[in-house]
Amino acid sequence: MSWTRRFPAVPAALLAALLALLSLLAAPAAIAHEERPVALPDGSGSVPQYRKAEPDLLVCKADRPAFERRTAAFPEELKQRNLALYARCEKSGYRHLQEAVDAVDRPGMNIAILPGLYEEEPSLPKPTGECAALKAPDSSLGYQILTYEQQVQCRHNQNLVAILGKTDLQIEGTGASRLDVVIDAKYQKLNAIRADKSNGIYFRNFTAQRTTFNSLYVLAGDGFVIDDVLTRWNDEYGFLTFASDHGLYKNCESYGNGDSGIYPGSASNINDGRGYDVPRYSIEITGCHSHHNMVGYSGTAGDSVWVHDNEFDQNMGGASMDSAFPGHPGLPQNHAKFERNLIHDNNADYYGYVADGTCAKPPIERGYEQGVVCPQISMPPGTGIITAGGNWNVYENNWVYGHRRAAFFLSAVPAFIRGEEEWSKQADTSHHNRYAANILGKDKSGASRPNGTDVWWDGQGRGNCWQPGPDGSTPGTLPHCGDRRGEVSGASARLVGEPVKLAQLLVCADYSVQARKLPAGCDWYGARGLERVETQIALAAAAVLLLVGGVLWWRRLRGSRLGTAASLLGLAGLALDVAGSTMPLAGTFVPALALLLLGLWWTGAGIALRPGRPWLARLTLLLAALTLLDAFDKAVLMIPWIPVGPSWLRALLTIPWALWATIAASRPDPAPAGPGSDPAGDRSPVPAGPAPALHTEATPDAA
């Protein structure tokens, strides 16, 4: 059922106006990941199993003394195995991984990479001849979006190692740790290793690093495993798996990436249309540690991903998933499951490297190895889990603590941002997300590690629910999760989020690392106090209402004790509203108290205006009711099953009220005020009594 049919009483013009405002959000500063059009796998594959058989192909460097130094501290059995493999490799092995991949001639082969640094020198030169003149569209980041056939034709235009169309291939480092085998792109290729249309691939025990996009890329694969692999120091991603199924990440690590350490984008959308009960997940991620990135985990259209028993820390954000970028199969994002993860202390702020010009330098000069990270997209630092337009996600039994902003962040994303214009889809995200049984504000030892707030939610969506938390939320009261999935207490169903929060999201989205553009007015980028867009909106509204209210009081209400008292409450409410907007996380008490005072102002003003200005009084009292309802909605209970929050109606009604009140205050009184006049300054009927005698000049006849 579409939302327009669900709420037939909502005027279409109002919904159009709200969605028109949302359209301002429709131009993200950068596209997260642009790839050729690709279909999701048919799901006929399976997760590959590790094979302990002796390798079919060997890769080693020719420097035996360097090899012996690398293996000298290995456990004796492992050292002897490596020495034996090296002797074999000297005779019949390869010096570069790409050479071994090219020699794979059947499914099910194993490649062993012996300890060493692999820079793949034959792959590094820039393309020449036909490969230098390929015709293909350019991405927003400047690289060409090549077809699969072009990737086959020119394997090293973008890839240090290209694995194309292989089946059941296993590539394993033979060192004592993943740092003993290092594949280094030296910032000269988009990808260190690209596995494209290669089903059943297994990567194990090595490091890939230093690219202008991502270290390890699996595209359009049905069946892959990433096992004990480290990726680091990339412009975008450490691990990127895209449009894939039957995948497993385990015991991996990633750091120093400008987007995310782990990115299962457009995972196979196998659970679309289901509720919480699903038969399987397309990608499993477990035992991994992603740290010191822009975000530990992310996924546009990260569908049907099971993320459990990992650690995400020291990033700007712990984990995020979204429906905010077009060209990704499987949108809108749905059915991620996060459980038993340790998500903490994600408070890094790398935007300073954009502001000071560090990220404008060539990648090799930026200092990634010394801790520099160049954030590629807009996101709120200091947040545990961010969901920007997702449905049917489950977050349970995670430890989420130590975030200066929020443990959980949920906002909706209209469908036209991903390129879908159908009216019925525009409010199709931010539904049925369940946050339950998480340990908030405490570490595993039980020590207090509070979050700035537990929940930041823009208010849109239906079926979302949360557990009560120790650190509060905005809005102040939330729908609560029942004991069983699908049970929600106090459910709400909003077509659109809160207007001020949408304005904040709009301003904050206007970010570009390439243009060194950090949005002014957004506290994500350091705006404080009067610089914040929320404060500027509050100041502008306060200035208008102060002017209109002041004139109205002077011309109509100053003779009324009720009108004067109400006006003083309104003045206090406006001051409190502005003060609260300067606080990064004011919670709900200050905004709700400000709304309460404003509601009392309009209530008193409406009563005082009623004798002389009955229609303006009615409008004022209606505005008062909506304002008090808004305070109740924010602080006491989100009103269920209304399509828009009271704040929208209040904001829309304030405009005609301000115009009407200004006109009423500027017009002269109907008659001079005097004894018996009404308190608002308009004339009241004269009390009944004996008619006064008429004084006339005496005439001779009368005399």
PDB file of N, CA, C and O in Angstrom, residues 6-7 16 26 102 192 228 262 276 279 310 313 373 418 430 434 466 531 535 548 608 622 642 645 669 678 686 694:
ATOM      1  N   ARG A   6      -2.498   5.437   1.969  1.00  0.00           N
ATOM      2  CA  ARG A   6      -2.642   5.182   3.398  1.00  0.00           C
ATOM      3  C   ARG A   6      -3.193   6.405   4.120  1.00  0.00           C
ATOM      4  O   ARG A   6      -3.901   6.297   5.116  1.00  0.00           O
ATOM      5  N   PHE A   7      -2.841   7.609   3.661  1.00  0.00           N
ATOM      6  CA  PHE A   7      -3.275   8.833   4.311  1.00  0.00           C
ATOM      7  C   PHE A   7      -4.034   9.712   3.318  1.00  0.00           C
ATOM      8  O   PHE A   7      -3.567  10.770   2.893  1.00  0.00           O
ATOM      9  N   ALA A  16       3.227  17.541  -1.551  1.00  0.00           N
ATOM     10  CA  ALA A  16       4.095  18.022  -2.622  1.00  0.00           C
ATOM     11  C   ALA A  16       5.064  19.072  -2.101  1.00  0.00           C
ATOM     12  O   ALA A  16       6.243  19.091  -2.467  1.00  0.00           O
ATOM     13  N   ALA A  26      18.783  16.435  -2.843  1.00  0.00           N
ATOM     14  CA  ALA A  26      18.959  15.432  -3.885  1.00  0.00           C
ATOM     15  C   ALA A  26      20.294  15.464  -4.593  1.00  0.00           C
ATOM     16  O   ALA A  26      20.499  14.723  -5.531  1.00  0.00           O
ATOM     17  N   ASP A 102      47.634 -15.282 -14.349  1.00  0.00           N
ATOM     18  CA  ASP A 102      47.519 -15.527 -15.788  1.00  0.00           C
ATOM     19  C   ASP A 102      47.758 -16.999 -16.138  1.00  0.00           C
ATOM     20  O   ASP A 102      47.269 -17.495 -17.162  1.00  0.00           O
ATOM     21  N   ALA A 192      44.322  -2.466  -5.843  1.00  0.00           N
ATOM     22  CA  ALA A 192      45.477  -3.352  -5.733  1.00  0.00           C
ATOM     23  C   ALA A 192      45.146  -4.718  -6.326  1.00  0.00           C
ATOM     24  O   ALA A 192      45.897  -5.255  -7.143  1.00  0.00           O
ATOM     25  N   ASP A 228      41.617 -13.351   7.120  1.00  0.00           N
ATOM     26  CA  ASP A 228      42.876 -12.899   7.715  1.00  0.00           C
ATOM     27  C   ASP A 228      43.676 -12.031   6.733  1.00  0.00           C
ATOM     28  O   ASP A 228      44.877 -12.220   6.543  1.00  0.00           O
ATOM     29  N   ILE A 262      35.462  -1.516   5.523  1.00  0.00           N
ATOM     30  CA  ILE A 262      34.716  -2.657   4.976  1.00  0.00           C
ATOM     31  C   ILE A 262      33.468  -2.129   4.282  1.00  0.00           C
ATOM     32  O   ILE A 262      32.676  -1.409   4.899  1.00  0.00           O
ATOM     33  N   TYR A 276      11.234  -9.553   9.301  1.00  0.00           N
ATOM     34  CA  TYR A 276      12.467  -9.821  10.024  1.00  0.00           C
ATOM     35  C   TYR A 276      12.967 -11.252   9.845  1.00  0.00           C
ATOM     36  O   TYR A 276      14.165 -11.515   9.960  1.00  0.00           O
ATOM     37  N   PRO A 279      15.594 -16.352   5.354  1.00  0.00           N
ATOM     38  CA  PRO A 279      16.191 -17.691   5.256  1.00  0.00           C
ATOM     39  C   PRO A 279      17.707 -17.693   5.350  1.00  0.00           C
ATOM     40  O   PRO A 279      18.309 -18.636   5.869  1.00  0.00           O
ATOM     41  N   ASN A 310      32.383  -8.257  15.632  1.00  0.00           N
ATOM     42  CA  ASN A 310      33.466  -7.436  15.097  1.00  0.00           C
ATOM     43  C   ASN A 310      33.744  -6.273  16.044  1.00  0.00           C
ATOM     44  O   ASN A 310      32.987  -6.019  16.985  1.00  0.00           O
ATOM     45  N   ASP A 313      36.113   0.879  15.858  1.00  0.00           N
ATOM     46  CA  ASP A 313      36.473   1.920  16.813  1.00  0.00           C
ATOM     47  C   ASP A 313      37.476   2.895  16.208  1.00  0.00           C
ATOM     48  O   ASP A 313      38.142   2.588  15.211  1.00  0.00           O
ATOM     49  N   VAL A 373      43.713  10.811   7.121  1.00  0.00           N
ATOM     50  CA  VAL A 373      42.570  10.223   6.422  1.00  0.00           C
ATOM     51  C   VAL A 373      41.843  11.364   5.732  1.00  0.00           C
ATOM     52  O   VAL A 373      41.628  12.426   6.332  1.00  0.00           O
ATOM     53  N   ARG A 418      17.994   8.548  -5.355  1.00  0.00           N
ATOM     54  CA  ARG A 418      18.605   7.396  -6.033  1.00  0.00           C
ATOM     55  C   ARG A 418      18.098   7.262  -7.468  1.00  0.00           C
ATOM     56  O   ARG A 418      18.313   6.230  -8.108  1.00  0.00           O
ATOM     57  N   SER A 430      13.482   4.235   5.848  1.00  0.00           N
ATOM     58  CA  SER A 430      13.433   4.519   7.279  1.00  0.00           C
ATOM     59  C   SER A 430      12.237   3.853   7.943  1.00  0.00           C
ATOM     60  O   SER A 430      11.545   4.453   8.762  1.00  0.00           O
ATOM     61  N   ARG A 434      14.984  -1.973  13.917  1.00  0.00           N
ATOM     62  CA  ARG A 434      14.823  -2.420  15.306  1.00  0.00           C
ATOM     63  C   ARG A 434      16.144  -2.285  16.060  1.00  0.00           C
ATOM     64  O   ARG A 434      17.165  -2.859  15.656  1.00  0.00           O
ATOM     65  N   TRP A 466      12.992   1.355  19.475  1.00  0.00           N
ATOM     66  CA  TRP A 466      14.228   1.427  20.236  1.00  0.00           C
ATOM     67  C   TRP A 466      14.024   0.896  21.643  1.00  0.00           C
ATOM     68  O   TRP A 466      12.917   0.913  22.177  1.00  0.00           O
ATOM     69  N   GLU A 531      27.065  30.001  14.676  1.00  0.00           N
ATOM     70  CA  GLU A 531      27.407  29.537  13.328  1.00  0.00           C
ATOM     71  C   GLU A 531      26.470  28.436  12.852  1.00  0.00           C
ATOM     72  O   GLU A 531      26.353  28.195  11.657  1.00  0.00           O
ATOM     73  N   THR A 535      20.752  27.263  14.899  1.00  0.00           N
ATOM     74  CA  THR A 535      20.693  28.522  15.643  1.00  0.00           C
ATOM     75  C   THR A 535      20.278  29.669  14.734  1.00  0.00           C
ATOM     76  O   THR A 535      19.519  30.565  15.140  1.00  0.00           O
ATOM     77  N   VAL A 548       6.780  40.928  15.527  1.00  0.00           N
ATOM     78  CA  VAL A 548       5.326  40.865  15.381  1.00  0.00           C
ATOM     79  C   VAL A 548       4.655  40.855  16.752  1.00  0.00           C
ATOM     80  O   VAL A 548       3.686  41.582  17.005  1.00  0.00           O
ATOM     81  N   ALA A 608      -7.002  37.056  25.022  1.00  0.00           N
ATOM     82  CA  ALA A 608      -7.082  38.513  25.140  1.00  0.00           C
ATOM     83  C   ALA A 608      -7.593  39.173  23.865  1.00  0.00           C
ATOM     84  O   ALA A 608      -8.225  40.236  23.913  1.00  0.00           O
ATOM     85  N   LEU A 622      -5.511  28.307  17.693  1.00  0.00           N
ATOM     86  CA  LEU A 622      -5.147  27.111  16.931  1.00  0.00           C
ATOM     87  C   LEU A 622      -3.635  26.941  16.900  1.00  0.00           C
ATOM     88  O   LEU A 622      -3.109  25.827  17.074  1.00  0.00           O
ATOM     89  N   ILE A 642       0.043   9.762  12.571  1.00  0.00           N
ATOM     90  CA  ILE A 642      -0.215  11.007  11.850  1.00  0.00           C
ATOM     91  C   ILE A 642       0.885  11.154  10.807  1.00  0.00           C
ATOM     92  O   ILE A 642       2.053  10.839  11.076  1.00  0.00           O
ATOM     93  N   GLY A 645       4.481  15.605  11.466  1.00  0.00           N
ATOM     94  CA  GLY A 645       4.552  16.027  12.844  1.00  0.00           C
ATOM     95  C   GLY A 645       3.917  17.387  13.060  1.00  0.00           C
ATOM     96  O   GLY A 645       3.779  18.188  12.129  1.00  0.00           O
ATOM     97  N   ASP A 669      -7.523  51.578  15.910  1.00  0.00           N
ATOM     98  CA  ASP A 669      -8.599  50.991  16.694  1.00  0.00           C
ATOM     99  C   ASP A 669      -9.939  51.311  16.070  1.00  0.00           C
ATOM    100  O   ASP A 669     -10.129  52.393  15.495  1.00  0.00           O
ATOM    101  N   ASP A 678     -12.675  47.006  25.831  1.00  0.00           N
ATOM    102  CA  ASP A 678     -12.150  45.670  26.104  1.00  0.00           C
ATOM    103  C   ASP A 678     -10.658  45.734  26.370  1.00  0.00           C
ATOM    104  O   ASP A 678      -9.989  46.671  25.966  1.00  0.00           O
ATOM    105  N   VAL A 686     -21.467  49.394  25.470  1.00  0.00           N
ATOM    106  CA  VAL A 686     -21.629  50.196  26.687  1.00  0.00           C
ATOM    107  C   VAL A 686     -22.657  49.518  27.560  1.00  0.00           C
ATOM    108  O   VAL A 686     -23.706  49.084  27.098  1.00  0.00           O
ATOM    109  N   LEU A 694     -30.567  64.709  27.297  1.00  0.00           N
ATOM    110  CA  LEU A 694     -29.996  65.503  26.216  1.00  0.00           C
ATOM    111  C   LEU A 694     -29.978  66.973  26.623  1.00  0.00           C
ATOM    112  O   LEU A 694     -30.974  67.524  27.085  1.00  0.00           O
TER     113      LEU A 694
END
